[in-house]
Amino acid sequence: MSPNQAEVFAKVRDVLSDALGVDEDEVSLGATLQGDLGAESIDFLDIVFRLEMAFAIKIHKGELFADEVLNNPDFVEGDRVTPTGLEKLKAAMPHADFSAFESAPYVSKMSELFTVRTIINYVESKLRAA
């Protein structure tokens, strides 16, 4: 039986608290990993590893954090994600909420897509598929 949303949130909160050295009460659904919780790029690898262990799932490269789009000139022009890039991101990250990002798809705002809610949505989809 899959864990319910509260159980998934509790485990994700524990993972992020341990990986980022933040208090559990700082890990809210809307908290961004970088802006609110202080994650750095190296922390994303640790978070992926800890999520895999906590939920017994396999997370393939680019599946949770689809940042490789940013390195492709077909998907980025200057500091903006192109319409094609935006569609690629949406397809790669159906677990993310793009509502705010769509109106201003700046590369510099990409980190705002990586929230606690995004991780929970991702984990829940992986657990349902298992």
PDB file of C-alpha atoms in Angstrom:
ATOM      1  CA  MET A   1       0.000   0.000   0.000  1.00  0.00           C
ATOM      2  CA  SER A   2       1.344   3.415  -0.955  1.00  0.00           C
ATOM      3  CA  PRO A   3       1.831   6.045   1.731  1.00  0.00           C
ATOM      4  CA  ASN A   4      -0.766   8.804   1.865  1.00  0.00           C
ATOM      5  CA  GLN A   5       0.048  12.447   1.136  1.00  0.00           C
ATOM      6  CA  ALA A   6       0.739  13.272   4.797  1.00  0.00           C
ATOM      7  CA  GLU A   7       3.192  10.369   5.038  1.00  0.00           C
ATOM      8  CA  VAL A   8       4.919  11.392   1.823  1.00  0.00           C
ATOM      9  CA  PHE A   9       5.192  14.984   3.071  1.00  0.00           C
ATOM     10  CA  ALA A  10       6.638  13.811   6.411  1.00  0.00           C
ATOM     11  CA  LYS A  11       9.340  11.759   4.671  1.00  0.00           C
ATOM     12  CA  VAL A  12      10.137  14.531   2.183  1.00  0.00           C
ATOM     13  CA  ARG A  13      10.341  17.006   5.071  1.00  0.00           C
ATOM     14  CA  ASP A  14      12.773  14.684   6.884  1.00  0.00           C
ATOM     15  CA  VAL A  15      14.892  14.229   3.742  1.00  0.00           C
ATOM     16  CA  LEU A  16      15.105  17.967   3.062  1.00  0.00           C
ATOM     17  CA  SER A  17      15.725  18.845   6.683  1.00  0.00           C
ATOM     18  CA  ASP A  18      18.615  16.363   6.870  1.00  0.00           C
ATOM     19  CA  ALA A  19      20.077  17.151   3.445  1.00  0.00           C
ATOM     20  CA  LEU A  20      19.922  20.924   3.806  1.00  0.00           C
ATOM     21  CA  GLY A  21      20.406  21.307   7.551  1.00  0.00           C
ATOM     22  CA  VAL A  22      17.181  23.256   8.020  1.00  0.00           C
ATOM     23  CA  ASP A  23      14.548  22.951  10.727  1.00  0.00           C
ATOM     24  CA  GLU A  24      11.571  20.799   9.799  1.00  0.00           C
ATOM     25  CA  ASP A  25       9.197  23.735  10.317  1.00  0.00           C
ATOM     26  CA  GLU A  26      10.970  25.599   7.490  1.00  0.00           C
ATOM     27  CA  VAL A  27       9.982  22.847   5.047  1.00  0.00           C
ATOM     28  CA  SER A  28       6.527  23.976   3.946  1.00  0.00           C
ATOM     29  CA  LEU A  29       4.719  22.933   0.767  1.00  0.00           C
ATOM     30  CA  GLY A  30       5.432  26.214  -1.018  1.00  0.00           C
ATOM     31  CA  ALA A  31       9.060  26.526   0.079  1.00  0.00           C
ATOM     32  CA  THR A  32      11.543  26.680  -2.785  1.00  0.00           C
ATOM     33  CA  LEU A  33      14.603  24.505  -2.435  1.00  0.00           C
ATOM     34  CA  GLN A  34      17.111  27.202  -3.297  1.00  0.00           C
ATOM     35  CA  GLY A  35      15.472  30.481  -2.290  1.00  0.00           C
ATOM     36  CA  ASP A  36      13.766  29.399   0.922  1.00  0.00           C
ATOM     37  CA  LEU A  37      15.766  26.355   2.038  1.00  0.00           C
ATOM     38  CA  GLY A  38      19.215  27.386   0.807  1.00  0.00           C
ATOM     39  CA  ALA A  39      19.925  24.392  -1.445  1.00  0.00           C
ATOM     40  CA  GLU A  40      22.926  24.614  -3.741  1.00  0.00           C
ATOM     41  CA  SER A  41      23.426  22.626  -6.928  1.00  0.00           C
ATOM     42  CA  ILE A  42      25.466  19.928  -5.160  1.00  0.00           C
ATOM     43  CA  ASP A  43      22.608  19.447  -2.687  1.00  0.00           C
ATOM     44  CA  PHE A  44      20.311  18.262  -5.474  1.00  0.00           C
ATOM     45  CA  LEU A  45      22.357  15.065  -5.858  1.00  0.00           C
ATOM     46  CA  ASP A  46      22.123  14.395  -2.136  1.00  0.00           C
ATOM     47  CA  ILE A  47      18.380  15.069  -2.155  1.00  0.00           C
ATOM     48  CA  VAL A  48      17.862  12.630  -5.034  1.00  0.00           C
ATOM     49  CA  PHE A  49      19.899   9.951  -3.258  1.00  0.00           C
ATOM     50  CA  ARG A  50      18.021  10.436   0.018  1.00  0.00           C
ATOM     51  CA  LEU A  51      14.629  10.350  -1.741  1.00  0.00           C
ATOM     52  CA  GLU A  52      15.587   7.111  -3.463  1.00  0.00           C
ATOM     53  CA  MET A  53      16.481   5.562  -0.112  1.00  0.00           C
ATOM     54  CA  ALA A  54      13.476   6.934   1.790  1.00  0.00           C
ATOM     55  CA  PHE A  55      10.907   5.795  -0.776  1.00  0.00           C
ATOM     56  CA  ALA A  56      12.693   2.838  -2.421  1.00  0.00           C
ATOM     57  CA  ILE A  57      12.396   4.449  -5.852  1.00  0.00           C
ATOM     58  CA  LYS A  58      14.827   5.081  -8.698  1.00  0.00           C
ATOM     59  CA  ILE A  59      15.176   8.677  -9.895  1.00  0.00           C
ATOM     60  CA  HIS A  60      16.824   8.952 -13.294  1.00  0.00           C
ATOM     61  CA  LYS A  61      18.979  11.945 -14.226  1.00  0.00           C
ATOM     62  CA  GLY A  62      16.851  14.920 -15.253  1.00  0.00           C
ATOM     63  CA  GLU A  63      13.613  13.275 -14.152  1.00  0.00           C
ATOM     64  CA  LEU A  64      13.000  15.284 -10.993  1.00  0.00           C
ATOM     65  CA  PHE A  65      15.071  18.367 -11.789  1.00  0.00           C
ATOM     66  CA  ALA A  66      14.974  18.859 -15.576  1.00  0.00           C
ATOM     67  CA  ASP A  67      17.680  21.490 -15.711  1.00  0.00           C
ATOM     68  CA  GLU A  68      19.396  20.130 -18.853  1.00  0.00           C
ATOM     69  CA  VAL A  69      16.933  22.180 -20.920  1.00  0.00           C
ATOM     70  CA  LEU A  70      18.864  25.269 -19.829  1.00  0.00           C
ATOM     71  CA  ASN A  71      21.992  24.041 -21.596  1.00  0.00           C
ATOM     72  CA  ASN A  72      20.302  23.650 -24.968  1.00  0.00           C
ATOM     73  CA  PRO A  73      20.322  26.732 -27.241  1.00  0.00           C
ATOM     74  CA  ASP A  74      17.121  25.477 -28.906  1.00  0.00           C
ATOM     75  CA  PHE A  75      15.318  25.978 -25.614  1.00  0.00           C
ATOM     76  CA  VAL A  76      16.881  29.184 -24.270  1.00  0.00           C
ATOM     77  CA  GLU A  77      17.389  32.618 -25.829  1.00  0.00           C
ATOM     78  CA  GLY A  78      19.245  35.029 -23.610  1.00  0.00           C
ATOM     79  CA  ASP A  79      17.678  34.740 -20.157  1.00  0.00           C
ATOM     80  CA  ARG A  80      14.326  33.415 -21.432  1.00  0.00           C
ATOM     81  CA  VAL A  81      13.125  29.893 -21.947  1.00  0.00           C
ATOM     82  CA  THR A  82      11.675  29.665 -25.461  1.00  0.00           C
ATOM     83  CA  PRO A  83       8.117  28.414 -26.055  1.00  0.00           C
ATOM     84  CA  THR A  84       9.622  25.135 -27.266  1.00  0.00           C
ATOM     85  CA  GLY A  85      11.780  24.981 -24.150  1.00  0.00           C
ATOM     86  CA  LEU A  86       8.762  25.638 -21.954  1.00  0.00           C
ATOM     87  CA  GLU A  87       6.876  22.762 -23.577  1.00  0.00           C
ATOM     88  CA  LYS A  88       9.938  20.530 -23.104  1.00  0.00           C
ATOM     89  CA  LEU A  89      10.099  21.489 -19.420  1.00  0.00           C
ATOM     90  CA  LYS A  90       6.384  20.837 -18.917  1.00  0.00           C
ATOM     91  CA  ALA A  91       6.708  17.428 -20.526  1.00  0.00           C
ATOM     92  CA  ALA A  92       9.785  16.579 -18.446  1.00  0.00           C
ATOM     93  CA  MET A  93       8.335  17.920 -15.192  1.00  0.00           C
ATOM     94  CA  PRO A  94       4.587  17.236 -15.073  1.00  0.00           C
ATOM     95  CA  HIS A  95       4.928  17.303 -11.289  1.00  0.00           C
ATOM     96  CA  ALA A  96       5.789  21.054 -11.270  1.00  0.00           C
ATOM     97  CA  ASP A  97       3.401  24.008 -11.202  1.00  0.00           C
ATOM     98  CA  PHE A  98       4.235  26.238 -14.175  1.00  0.00           C
ATOM     99  CA  SER A  99       1.426  28.777 -13.676  1.00  0.00           C
ATOM    100  CA  ALA A 100       3.670  31.621 -12.451  1.00  0.00           C
ATOM    101  CA  PHE A 101       6.703  30.651 -14.550  1.00  0.00           C
ATOM    102  CA  GLU A 102       4.762  30.670 -17.848  1.00  0.00           C
ATOM    103  CA  SER A 103       4.071  34.396 -17.659  1.00  0.00           C
ATOM    104  CA  ALA A 104       7.773  35.210 -17.144  1.00  0.00           C
ATOM    105  CA  PRO A 105       9.851  32.202 -18.232  1.00  0.00           C
ATOM    106  CA  TYR A 106      13.238  33.589 -17.248  1.00  0.00           C
ATOM    107  CA  VAL A 107      16.103  31.181 -16.686  1.00  0.00           C
ATOM    108  CA  SER A 108      16.853  33.071 -13.478  1.00  0.00           C
ATOM    109  CA  LYS A 109      13.375  32.126 -12.182  1.00  0.00           C
ATOM    110  CA  MET A 110      13.697  28.435 -13.014  1.00  0.00           C
ATOM    111  CA  SER A 111      14.680  27.584  -9.435  1.00  0.00           C
ATOM    112  CA  GLU A 112      11.230  28.736  -8.291  1.00  0.00           C
ATOM    113  CA  LEU A 113       9.788  25.612  -9.939  1.00  0.00           C
ATOM    114  CA  PHE A 114      11.641  23.416  -7.457  1.00  0.00           C
ATOM    115  CA  THR A 115       9.389  23.507  -4.419  1.00  0.00           C
ATOM    116  CA  VAL A 116       8.594  21.016  -1.686  1.00  0.00           C
ATOM    117  CA  ARG A 117       5.199  20.503  -3.384  1.00  0.00           C
ATOM    118  CA  THR A 118       7.011  19.661  -6.658  1.00  0.00           C
ATOM    119  CA  ILE A 119       8.996  16.937  -4.898  1.00  0.00           C
ATOM    120  CA  ILE A 120       5.891  15.533  -3.217  1.00  0.00           C
ATOM    121  CA  ASN A 121       4.011  15.461  -6.534  1.00  0.00           C
ATOM    122  CA  TYR A 122       6.956  13.691  -8.150  1.00  0.00           C
ATOM    123  CA  VAL A 123       7.307  11.075  -5.394  1.00  0.00           C
ATOM    124  CA  GLU A 124       3.569  10.393  -5.396  1.00  0.00           C
ATOM    125  CA  SER A 125       3.616   9.844  -9.170  1.00  0.00           C
ATOM    126  CA  LYS A 126       6.586   7.445  -8.844  1.00  0.00           C
ATOM    127  CA  LEU A 127       4.843   5.508  -6.079  1.00  0.00           C
ATOM    128  CA  ARG A 128       1.610   5.258  -8.090  1.00  0.00           C
ATOM    129  CA  ALA A 129       3.539   3.958 -11.102  1.00  0.00           C
ATOM    130  CA  ALA A 130       5.317   1.288  -9.045  1.00  0.00           C
TER     131      ALA A 130
END
